[in-house]
Short mmCIF file of C-alpha atoms in Angstrom, two decimals:
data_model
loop_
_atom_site.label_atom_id
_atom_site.label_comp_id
_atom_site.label_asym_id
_atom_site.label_seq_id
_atom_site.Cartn_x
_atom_site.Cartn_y
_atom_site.Cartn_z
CA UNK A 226 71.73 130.92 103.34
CA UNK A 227 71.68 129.89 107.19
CA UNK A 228 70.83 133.65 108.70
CA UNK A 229 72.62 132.29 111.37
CA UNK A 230 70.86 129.08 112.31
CA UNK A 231 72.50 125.82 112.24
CA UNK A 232 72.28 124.36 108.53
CA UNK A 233 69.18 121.74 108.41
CA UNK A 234 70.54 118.13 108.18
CA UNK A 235 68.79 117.74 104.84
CA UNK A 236 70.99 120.56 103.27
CA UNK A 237 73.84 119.07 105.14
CA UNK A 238 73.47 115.91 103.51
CA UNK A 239 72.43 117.12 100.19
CA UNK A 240 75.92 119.25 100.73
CA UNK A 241 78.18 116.41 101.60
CA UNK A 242 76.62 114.30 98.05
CA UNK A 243 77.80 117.17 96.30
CA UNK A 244 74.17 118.82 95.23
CA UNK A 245 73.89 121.82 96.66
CA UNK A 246 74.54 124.49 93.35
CA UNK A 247 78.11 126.52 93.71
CA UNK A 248 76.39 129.92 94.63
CA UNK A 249 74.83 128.49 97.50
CA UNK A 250 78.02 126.25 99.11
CA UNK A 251 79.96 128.99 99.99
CA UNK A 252 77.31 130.31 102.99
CA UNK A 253 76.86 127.11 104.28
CA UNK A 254 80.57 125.85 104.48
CA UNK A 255 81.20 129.12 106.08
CA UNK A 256 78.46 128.95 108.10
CA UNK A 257 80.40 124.97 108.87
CA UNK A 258 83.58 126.94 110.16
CA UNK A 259 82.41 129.08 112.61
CA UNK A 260 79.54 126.78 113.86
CA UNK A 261 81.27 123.06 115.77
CA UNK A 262 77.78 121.91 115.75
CA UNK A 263 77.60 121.92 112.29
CA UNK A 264 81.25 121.00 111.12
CA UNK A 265 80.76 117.91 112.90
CA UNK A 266 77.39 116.90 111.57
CA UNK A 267 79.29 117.87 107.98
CA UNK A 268 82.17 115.74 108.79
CA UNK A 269 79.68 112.72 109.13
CA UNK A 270 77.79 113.04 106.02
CA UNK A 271 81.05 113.64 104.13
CA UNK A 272 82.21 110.49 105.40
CA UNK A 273 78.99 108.79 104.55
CA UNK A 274 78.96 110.21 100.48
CA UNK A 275 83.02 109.17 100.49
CA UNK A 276 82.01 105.37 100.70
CA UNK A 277 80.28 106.05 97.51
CA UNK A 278 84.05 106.02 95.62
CA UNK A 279 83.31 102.58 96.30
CA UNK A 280 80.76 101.86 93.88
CA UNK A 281 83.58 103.08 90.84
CA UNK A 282 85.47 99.99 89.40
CA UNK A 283 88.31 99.29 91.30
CA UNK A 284 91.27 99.69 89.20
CA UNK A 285 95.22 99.60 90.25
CA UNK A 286 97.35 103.06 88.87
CA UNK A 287 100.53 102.17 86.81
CA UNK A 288 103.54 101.24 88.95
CA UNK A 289 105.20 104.24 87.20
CA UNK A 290 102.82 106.87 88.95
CA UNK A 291 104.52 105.55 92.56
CA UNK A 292 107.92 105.65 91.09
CA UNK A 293 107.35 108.95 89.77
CA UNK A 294 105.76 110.61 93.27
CA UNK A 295 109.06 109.48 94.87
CA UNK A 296 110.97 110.57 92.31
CA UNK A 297 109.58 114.12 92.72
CA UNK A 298 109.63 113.53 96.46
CA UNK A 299 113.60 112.83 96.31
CA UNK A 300 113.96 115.92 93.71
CA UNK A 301 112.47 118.66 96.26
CA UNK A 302 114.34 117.01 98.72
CA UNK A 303 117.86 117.17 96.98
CA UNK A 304 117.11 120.88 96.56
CA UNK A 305 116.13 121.68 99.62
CA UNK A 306 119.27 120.48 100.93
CA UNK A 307 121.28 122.60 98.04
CA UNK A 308 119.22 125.85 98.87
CA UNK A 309 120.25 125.09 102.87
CA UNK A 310 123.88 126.11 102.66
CA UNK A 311 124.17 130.13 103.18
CA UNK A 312 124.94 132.71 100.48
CA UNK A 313 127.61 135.15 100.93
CA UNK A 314 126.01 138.63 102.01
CA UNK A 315 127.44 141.11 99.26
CA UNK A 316 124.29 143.45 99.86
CA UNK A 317 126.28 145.17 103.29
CA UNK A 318 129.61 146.46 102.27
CA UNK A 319 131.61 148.30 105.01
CA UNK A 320 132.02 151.90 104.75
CA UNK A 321 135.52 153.07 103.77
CA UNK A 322 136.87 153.97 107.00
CA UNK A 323 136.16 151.10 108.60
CA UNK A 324 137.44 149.01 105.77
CA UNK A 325 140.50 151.43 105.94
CA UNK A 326 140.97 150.36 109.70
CA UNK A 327 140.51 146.83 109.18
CA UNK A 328 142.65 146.86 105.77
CA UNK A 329 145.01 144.80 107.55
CA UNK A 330 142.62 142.23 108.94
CA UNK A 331 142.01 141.74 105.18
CA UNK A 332 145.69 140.49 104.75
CA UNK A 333 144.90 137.63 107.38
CA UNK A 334 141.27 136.84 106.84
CA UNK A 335 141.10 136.80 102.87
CA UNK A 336 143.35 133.66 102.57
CA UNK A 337 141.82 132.46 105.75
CA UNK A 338 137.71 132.99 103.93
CA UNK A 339 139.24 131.12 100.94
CA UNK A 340 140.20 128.32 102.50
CA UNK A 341 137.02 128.12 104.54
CA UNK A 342 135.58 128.72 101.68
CA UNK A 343 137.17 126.12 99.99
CA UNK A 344 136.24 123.65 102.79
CA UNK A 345 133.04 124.38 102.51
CA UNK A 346 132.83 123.27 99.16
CA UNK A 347 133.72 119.89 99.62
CA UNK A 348 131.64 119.70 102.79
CA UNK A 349 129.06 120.61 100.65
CA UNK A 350 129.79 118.36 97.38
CA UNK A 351 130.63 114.85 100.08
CA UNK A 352 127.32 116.73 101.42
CA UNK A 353 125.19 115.99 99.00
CA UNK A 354 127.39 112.58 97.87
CA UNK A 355 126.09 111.20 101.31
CA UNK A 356 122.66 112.28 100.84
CA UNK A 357 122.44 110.54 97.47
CA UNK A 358 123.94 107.54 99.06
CA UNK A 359 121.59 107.91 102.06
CA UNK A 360 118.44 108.14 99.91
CA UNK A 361 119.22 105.30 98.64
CA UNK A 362 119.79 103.24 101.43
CA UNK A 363 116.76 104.48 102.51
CA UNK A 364 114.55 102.93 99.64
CA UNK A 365 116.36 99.65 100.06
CA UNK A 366 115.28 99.80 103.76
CA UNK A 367 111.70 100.32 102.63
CA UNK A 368 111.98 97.69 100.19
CA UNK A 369 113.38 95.43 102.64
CA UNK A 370 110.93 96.26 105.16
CA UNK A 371 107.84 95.54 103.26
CA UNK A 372 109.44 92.24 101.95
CA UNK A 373 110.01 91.28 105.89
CA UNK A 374 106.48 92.44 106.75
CA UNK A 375 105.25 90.13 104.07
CA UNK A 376 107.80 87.02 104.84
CA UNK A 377 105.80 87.32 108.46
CA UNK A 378 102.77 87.37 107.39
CA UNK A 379 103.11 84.41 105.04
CA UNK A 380 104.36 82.51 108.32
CA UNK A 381 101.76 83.66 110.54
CA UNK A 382 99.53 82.41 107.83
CA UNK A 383 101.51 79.37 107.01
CA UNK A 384 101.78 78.43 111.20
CA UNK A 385 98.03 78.69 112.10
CA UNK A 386 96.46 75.32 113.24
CA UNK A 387 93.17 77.36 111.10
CA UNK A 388 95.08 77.23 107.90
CA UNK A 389 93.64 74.83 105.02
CA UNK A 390 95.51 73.24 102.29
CA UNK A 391 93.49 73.30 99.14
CA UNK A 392 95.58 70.92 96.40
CA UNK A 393 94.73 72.20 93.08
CA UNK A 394 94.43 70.48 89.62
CA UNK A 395 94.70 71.59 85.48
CA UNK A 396 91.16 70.77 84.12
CA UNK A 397 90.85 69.38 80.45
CA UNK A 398 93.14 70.74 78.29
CA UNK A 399 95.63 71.85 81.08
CA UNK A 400 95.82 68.41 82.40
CA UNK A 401 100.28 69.24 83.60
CA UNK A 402 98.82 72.08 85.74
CA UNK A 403 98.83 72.19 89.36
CA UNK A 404 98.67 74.54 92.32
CA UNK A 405 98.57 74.73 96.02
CA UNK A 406 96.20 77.19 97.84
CA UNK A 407 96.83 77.76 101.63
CA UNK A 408 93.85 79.35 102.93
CA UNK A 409 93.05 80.78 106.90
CA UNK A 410 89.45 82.36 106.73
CA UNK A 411 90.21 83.93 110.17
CA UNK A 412 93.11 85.78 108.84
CA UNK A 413 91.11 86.46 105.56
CA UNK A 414 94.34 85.45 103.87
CA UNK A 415 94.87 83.41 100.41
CA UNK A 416 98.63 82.19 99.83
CA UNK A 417 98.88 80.25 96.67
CA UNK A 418 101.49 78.71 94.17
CA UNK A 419 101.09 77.38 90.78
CA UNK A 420 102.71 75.87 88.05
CA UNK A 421 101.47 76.97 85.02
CA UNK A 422 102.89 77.71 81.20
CA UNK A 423 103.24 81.70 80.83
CA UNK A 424 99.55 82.73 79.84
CA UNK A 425 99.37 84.42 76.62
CA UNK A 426 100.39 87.53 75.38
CA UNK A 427 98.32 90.35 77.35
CA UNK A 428 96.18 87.70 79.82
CA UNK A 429 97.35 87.20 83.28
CA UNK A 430 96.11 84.14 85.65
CA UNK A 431 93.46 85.37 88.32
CA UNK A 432 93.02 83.60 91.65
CA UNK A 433 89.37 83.35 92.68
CA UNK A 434 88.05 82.33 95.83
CA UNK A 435 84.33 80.59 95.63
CA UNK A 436 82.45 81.38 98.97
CA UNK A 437 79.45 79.10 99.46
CA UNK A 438 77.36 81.74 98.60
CA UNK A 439 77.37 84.74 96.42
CA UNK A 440 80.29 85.21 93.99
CA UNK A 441 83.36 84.78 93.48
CA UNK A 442 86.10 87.03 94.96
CA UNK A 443 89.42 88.05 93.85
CA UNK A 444 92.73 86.47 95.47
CA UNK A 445 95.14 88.52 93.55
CA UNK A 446 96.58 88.35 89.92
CA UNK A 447 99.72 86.82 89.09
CA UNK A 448 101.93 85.39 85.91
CA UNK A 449 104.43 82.81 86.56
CA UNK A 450 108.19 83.67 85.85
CA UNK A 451 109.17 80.93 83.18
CA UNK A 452 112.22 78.76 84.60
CA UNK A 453 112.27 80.60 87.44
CA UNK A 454 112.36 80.21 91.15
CA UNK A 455 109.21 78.79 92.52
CA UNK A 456 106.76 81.75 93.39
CA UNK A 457 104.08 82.19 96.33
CA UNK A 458 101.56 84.48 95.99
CA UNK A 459 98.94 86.22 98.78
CA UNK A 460 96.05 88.13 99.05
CA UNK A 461 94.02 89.29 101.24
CA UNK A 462 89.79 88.38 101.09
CA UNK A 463 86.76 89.32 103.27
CA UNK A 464 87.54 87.86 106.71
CA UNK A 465 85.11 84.58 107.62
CA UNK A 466 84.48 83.70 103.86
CA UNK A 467 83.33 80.41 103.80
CA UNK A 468 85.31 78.89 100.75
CA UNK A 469 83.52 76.26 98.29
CA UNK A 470 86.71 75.95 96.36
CA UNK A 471 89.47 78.21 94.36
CA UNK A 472 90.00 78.42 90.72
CA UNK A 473 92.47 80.00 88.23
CA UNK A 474 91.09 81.63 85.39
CA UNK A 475 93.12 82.89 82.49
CA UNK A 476 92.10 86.88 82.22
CA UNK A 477 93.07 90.51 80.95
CA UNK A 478 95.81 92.13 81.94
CA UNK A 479 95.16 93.76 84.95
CA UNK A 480 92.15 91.57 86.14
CA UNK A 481 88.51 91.13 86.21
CA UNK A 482 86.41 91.95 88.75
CA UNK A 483 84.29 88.26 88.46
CA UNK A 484 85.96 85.91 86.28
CA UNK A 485 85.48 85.50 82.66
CA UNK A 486 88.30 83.62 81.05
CA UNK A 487 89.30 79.82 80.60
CA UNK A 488 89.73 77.67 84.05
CA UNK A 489 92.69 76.44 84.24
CA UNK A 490 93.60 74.84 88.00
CA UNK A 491 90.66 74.09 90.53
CA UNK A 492 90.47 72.62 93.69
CA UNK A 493 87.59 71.81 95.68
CA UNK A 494 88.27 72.53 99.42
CA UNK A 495 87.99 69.12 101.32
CA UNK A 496 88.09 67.55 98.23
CA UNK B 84 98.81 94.19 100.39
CA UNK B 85 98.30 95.86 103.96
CA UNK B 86 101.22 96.79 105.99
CA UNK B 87 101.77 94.60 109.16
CA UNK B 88 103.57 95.43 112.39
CA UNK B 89 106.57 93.25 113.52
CA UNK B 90 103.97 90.78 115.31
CA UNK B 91 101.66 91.04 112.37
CA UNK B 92 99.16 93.76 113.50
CA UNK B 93 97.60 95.81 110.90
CA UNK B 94 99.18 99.72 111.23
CA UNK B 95 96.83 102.02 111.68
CA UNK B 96 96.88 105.00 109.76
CA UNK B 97 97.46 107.53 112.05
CA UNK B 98 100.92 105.85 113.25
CA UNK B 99 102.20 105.90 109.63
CA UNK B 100 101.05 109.44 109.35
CA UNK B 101 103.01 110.31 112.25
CA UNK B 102 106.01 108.64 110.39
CA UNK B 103 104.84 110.56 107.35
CA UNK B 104 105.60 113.92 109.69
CA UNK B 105 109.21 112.40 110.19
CA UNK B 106 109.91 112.10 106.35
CA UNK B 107 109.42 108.79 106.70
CA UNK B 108 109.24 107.50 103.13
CA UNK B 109 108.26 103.97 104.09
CA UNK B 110 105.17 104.92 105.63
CA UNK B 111 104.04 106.65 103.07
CA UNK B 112 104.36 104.31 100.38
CA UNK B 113 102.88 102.24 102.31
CA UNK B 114 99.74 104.55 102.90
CA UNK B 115 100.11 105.21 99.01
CA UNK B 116 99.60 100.72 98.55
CA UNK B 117 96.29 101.24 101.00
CA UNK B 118 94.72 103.83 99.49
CA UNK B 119 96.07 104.44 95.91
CA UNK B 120 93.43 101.90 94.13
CA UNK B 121 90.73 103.18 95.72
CA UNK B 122 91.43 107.18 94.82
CA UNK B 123 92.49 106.19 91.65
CA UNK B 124 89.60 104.18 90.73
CA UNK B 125 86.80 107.04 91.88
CA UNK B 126 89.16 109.73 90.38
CA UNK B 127 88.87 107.47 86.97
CA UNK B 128 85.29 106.84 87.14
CA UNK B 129 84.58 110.56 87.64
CA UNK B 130 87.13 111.73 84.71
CA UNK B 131 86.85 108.56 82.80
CA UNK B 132 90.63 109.44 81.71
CA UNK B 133 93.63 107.05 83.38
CA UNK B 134 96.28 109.86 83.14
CA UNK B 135 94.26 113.08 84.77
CA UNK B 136 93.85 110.43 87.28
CA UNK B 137 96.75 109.37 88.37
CA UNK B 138 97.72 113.25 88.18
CA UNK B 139 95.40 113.60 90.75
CA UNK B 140 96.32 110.53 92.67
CA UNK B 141 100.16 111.85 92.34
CA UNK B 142 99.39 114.93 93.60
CA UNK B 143 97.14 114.17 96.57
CA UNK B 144 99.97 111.98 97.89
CA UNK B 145 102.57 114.75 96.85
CA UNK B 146 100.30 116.95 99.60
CA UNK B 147 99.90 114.03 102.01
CA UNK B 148 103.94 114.14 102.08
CA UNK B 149 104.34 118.17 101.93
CA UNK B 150 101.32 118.62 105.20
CA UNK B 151 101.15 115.55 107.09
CA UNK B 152 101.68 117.86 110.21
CA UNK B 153 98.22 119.42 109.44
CA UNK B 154 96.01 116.26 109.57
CA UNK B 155 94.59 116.24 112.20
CA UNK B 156 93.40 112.56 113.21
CA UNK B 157 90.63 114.43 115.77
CA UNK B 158 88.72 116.12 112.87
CA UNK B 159 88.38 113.01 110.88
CA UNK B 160 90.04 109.95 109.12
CA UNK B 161 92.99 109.79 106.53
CA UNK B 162 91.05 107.66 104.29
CA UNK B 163 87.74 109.84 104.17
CA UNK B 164 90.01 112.93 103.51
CA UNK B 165 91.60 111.36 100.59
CA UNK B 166 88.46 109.95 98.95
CA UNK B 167 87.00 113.64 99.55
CA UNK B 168 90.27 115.40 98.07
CA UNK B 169 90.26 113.01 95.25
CA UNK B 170 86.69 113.33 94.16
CA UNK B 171 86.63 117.42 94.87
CA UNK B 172 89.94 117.96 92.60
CA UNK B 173 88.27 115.70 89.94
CA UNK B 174 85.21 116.94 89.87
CA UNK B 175 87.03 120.66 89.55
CA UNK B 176 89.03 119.04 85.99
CA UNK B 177 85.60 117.76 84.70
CA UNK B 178 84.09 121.33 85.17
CA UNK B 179 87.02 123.35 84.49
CA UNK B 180 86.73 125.13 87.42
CA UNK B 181 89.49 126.41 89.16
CA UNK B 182 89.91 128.06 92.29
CA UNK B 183 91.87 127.01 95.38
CA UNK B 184 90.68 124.09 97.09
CA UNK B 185 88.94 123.87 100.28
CA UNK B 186 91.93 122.04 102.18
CA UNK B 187 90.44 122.35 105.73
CA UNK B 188 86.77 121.62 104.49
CA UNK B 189 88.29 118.76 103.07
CA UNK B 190 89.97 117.68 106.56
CA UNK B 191 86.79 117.03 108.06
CA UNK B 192 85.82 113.87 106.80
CA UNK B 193 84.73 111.02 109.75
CA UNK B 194 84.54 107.40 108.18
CA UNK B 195 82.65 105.37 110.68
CA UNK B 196 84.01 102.07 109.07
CA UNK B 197 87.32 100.59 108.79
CA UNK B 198 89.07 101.04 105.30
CA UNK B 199 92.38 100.50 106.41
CA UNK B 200 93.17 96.86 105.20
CA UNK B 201 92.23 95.47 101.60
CA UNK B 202 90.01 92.86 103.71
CA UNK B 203 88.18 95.13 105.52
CA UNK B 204 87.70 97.55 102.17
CA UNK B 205 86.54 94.33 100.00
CA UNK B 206 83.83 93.63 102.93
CA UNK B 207 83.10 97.20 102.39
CA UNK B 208 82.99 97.98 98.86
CA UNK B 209 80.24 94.95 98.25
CA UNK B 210 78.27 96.25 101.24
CA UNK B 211 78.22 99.81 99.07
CA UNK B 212 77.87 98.43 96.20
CA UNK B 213 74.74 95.88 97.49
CA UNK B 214 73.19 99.55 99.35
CA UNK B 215 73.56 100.70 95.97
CA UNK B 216 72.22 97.63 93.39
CA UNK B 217 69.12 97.90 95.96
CA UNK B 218 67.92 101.07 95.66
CA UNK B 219 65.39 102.87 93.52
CA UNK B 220 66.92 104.01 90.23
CA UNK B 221 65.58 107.04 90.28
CA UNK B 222 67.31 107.74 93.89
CA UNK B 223 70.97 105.72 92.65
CA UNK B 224 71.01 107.93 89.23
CA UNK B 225 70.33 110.96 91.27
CA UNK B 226 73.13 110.17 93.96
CA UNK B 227 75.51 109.27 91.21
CA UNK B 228 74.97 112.21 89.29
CA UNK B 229 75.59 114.13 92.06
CA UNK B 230 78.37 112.59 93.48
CA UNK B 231 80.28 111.49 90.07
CA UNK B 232 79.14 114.22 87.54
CA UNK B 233 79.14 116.82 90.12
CA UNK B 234 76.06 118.15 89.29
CA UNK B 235 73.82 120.40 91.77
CA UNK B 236 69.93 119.45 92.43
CA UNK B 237 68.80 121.77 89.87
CA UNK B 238 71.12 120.46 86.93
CA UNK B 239 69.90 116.82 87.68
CA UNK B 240 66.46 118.23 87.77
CA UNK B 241 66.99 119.64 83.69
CA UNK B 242 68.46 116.57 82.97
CA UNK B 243 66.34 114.05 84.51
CA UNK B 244 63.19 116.50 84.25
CA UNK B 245 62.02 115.11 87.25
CA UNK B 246 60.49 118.51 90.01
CA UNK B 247 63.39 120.06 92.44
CA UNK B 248 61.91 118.98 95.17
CA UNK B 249 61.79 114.61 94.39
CA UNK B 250 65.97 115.22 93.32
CA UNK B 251 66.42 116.49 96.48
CA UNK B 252 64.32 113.57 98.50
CA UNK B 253 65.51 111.33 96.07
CA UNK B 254 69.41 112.03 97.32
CA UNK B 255 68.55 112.65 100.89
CA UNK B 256 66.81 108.78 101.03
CA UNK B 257 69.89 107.22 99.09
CA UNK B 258 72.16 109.04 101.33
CA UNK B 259 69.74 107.71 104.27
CA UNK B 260 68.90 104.01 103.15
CA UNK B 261 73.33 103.83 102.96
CA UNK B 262 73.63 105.03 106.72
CA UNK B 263 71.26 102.63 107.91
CA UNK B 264 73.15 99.77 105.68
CA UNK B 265 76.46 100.85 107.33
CA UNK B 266 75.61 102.03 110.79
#
């Protein structure tokens, strides 16, 4: 409890790691909401425990889960624009003498309500045709605009007077291998292509950057399309890594987070 | 990969947010390729199950969609909000607990560090994870118990059968030793 005081920075931070038993969170984050002082120390230490989701293996979610979120994104969408158009109001009925006095309005209006009616109805159905259509469109856009994004990054990258060439070679055993790293430590950017045999079932080839100290860091995961177009990878690294050289290791689908497979290219930068 | 401007500046959150408000689906996907790894990974290592995880990471996203309006970038960061979110609602599935979540406690999250390119989180996630390797174990299994179990100060003291009062200092000089590290 806080009897009013402002809560003592150890319970603060004690509350932000997530320690502080159930029965006793509920007086301090209300304690939090009434008191800016507090709220604002709060904020801080919550910010400070939220780096420690860094410390969990970093993993990528299935390609499906993004699919799906847009799916049900689209879904709501589509029915908010059904629920939209109005419903008739049969609750209000006219009383009978009015109706009487109108009666002959009805003679002119019914056919007239139809064929509003009627109208309405394939507003509504080219309606929702366009909205299909425009949803669409609208992914494509996205699509496109992320694949524009990442054409001008690659020739930002590719432009730079900074930018390295790293030539790459198979090692024993995978002697018909080679690869090409472009590399701009500035940027903290790794563009790379490679030709390589499709690795084996369930392994993917991992691109690893080796700094001239500590170990080595990812530059992405990639497998080769087999007779296909030629392919350019990127990744992003630390900025100001000083590179020793790259190598591609074969690896679990997926990825490793240091590598552990075969080598297959390597290229010593300056070599 | 991070999303670039036209003339190849990084966005910043708060701008695709703001696109987010518009029903911009662009932006959010590509606010959902910044940050999915990262609340998918702690929501894993909490629940140690792929699919509750990417429930939660689906539905955090789902929100981020449905309320962008209510973020407010002056109470804290987009990034510390969703690690918060993430770790809260998984936390809640390990211990069964249900209840409605605390969305404006969760809103006021400040990240003094940059998470908002995969450059600037790899820089980042070896600094935590060096804070971390270096201190005492006693201090890193208390923090982590904490943090990834969920468990209060008391339950780490049955566990660990180590007095109330060294859990508590224990966390408080973890949580200390990684703000000097960072700041």
């Amino acid at each position: 409890m806080t009897n009013g005081k402002h809560i003592p920075e150890e319970d603060l931070r004690l509350l932000a790691a997530g320690a502080i038993p159930e029965e006793e969170c509920a007086a301090l984050r209300a304690h939090a909401v009434e008191c800016p002082e507090c709220a604002a120390k709060l904020a801080e230490e919550r910010g400070l425990a939220a780096l420690l989701a860094l410390t969990a293996p970093q993993e990528k979610p299935a390609a499906t889960i993004k699919a799906k979120l847009f799916a049900r994104i689209r879904t709501e969408r589509d029915a908010e624009e059904r629920n939209r158009w109005p419903v008739p109001d049969v609750a209000n009925k006219p009383d009978a003498s009015s109706a009487a006095r109108r009666a002959w309005w009805n003679w002119v209006l019914a056919p007239l309500a139809a064929a509003l009616l009627m109208a309405a109805g394939i507003e509504w159905l080219e309606s929702r045709r366009l909205g299909e259509e425009l949803a669409s469109v609208n992914h494509q856009l996205a699509v496109l605009m992320n694949e524009r994004q990442r054409t001008e990054m690659m020739l930002d990258v590719l432009a730079a007077q900074d930018t390295m060439s790293v030539k790459m070679a198979g090692t024993p055993g995978a002697e018909m291998a080679t690869g090409m790293v472009r590399y701009n430590p500035r940027k903290g950017m790794v563009m790379y292509t490679a030709e390589l045999p499709p690795p084996p079932t369930g392994k993917i080839y991992q691109m690893w950057l080796v700094p001239a100290t500590g170990v080595p860091i990812s530059a992405g995961i990639f497998v080769p399309v087999e007779h296909g177009a030629r392919q350019m990878w990127m990744a992003e690294v630390p900025l100001h890594t000083e590179a020793k050289l790259f190598a591609v290791t074969v690896e679990p689908g997926g990825g490793m987070p240091q590598p552990t497979g075969v080598k297959v290219l390597v290229g010593v930068v300056g070599g | 990969m991070s999303p670039q401007g036209s003339t190849g500046e990084l966005v910043s959150d708060w701008s695709l947010l703001e696109r987010v408000v518009r029903k911009d689906e662009a932006a959010l996907s590509a606010l959902y390729d910044r940050y999915s790894g990262l609340v998918f990974s702690e929501a894993k290592r909490i629940l140690r199950d792929a699919g509750a995880a990417e429930e939660i990471l689906q539905d955090l996203f789902y929100q981020v969609w449905r309320t962008a309006e209510r973020f407010d970038a002056a109470r804290g960061s987009l990034a510390g909000w969703l690690l918060v979110a993430a770790r809260n609602r998984a936390i809640s599935r390990l211990r069964r607990k249900t209840g409605k979540t605390e969305e404006l406690d969760e809103n006021g999250v400040i990240l003094r560090v940059d998470l908002e390119s995969v450059a600037a989180q790899n820089v980042l996630l070896d600094k935590v994870r060096g804070v971390m390797g270096s201190l005492p174990e006693g201090q890193r299994q208390a923090l982590e118990l904490a943090y990834f179990e969920g468990m209060s100060h008391t339950e780490i003291a049955e566990k660990t059968g180590q007095p109330l009062g060294t859990v508590k200092t224990r966390i408080r000089a973890a949580m200390e030793t990684l703000k000097q590290v960072l700041r």
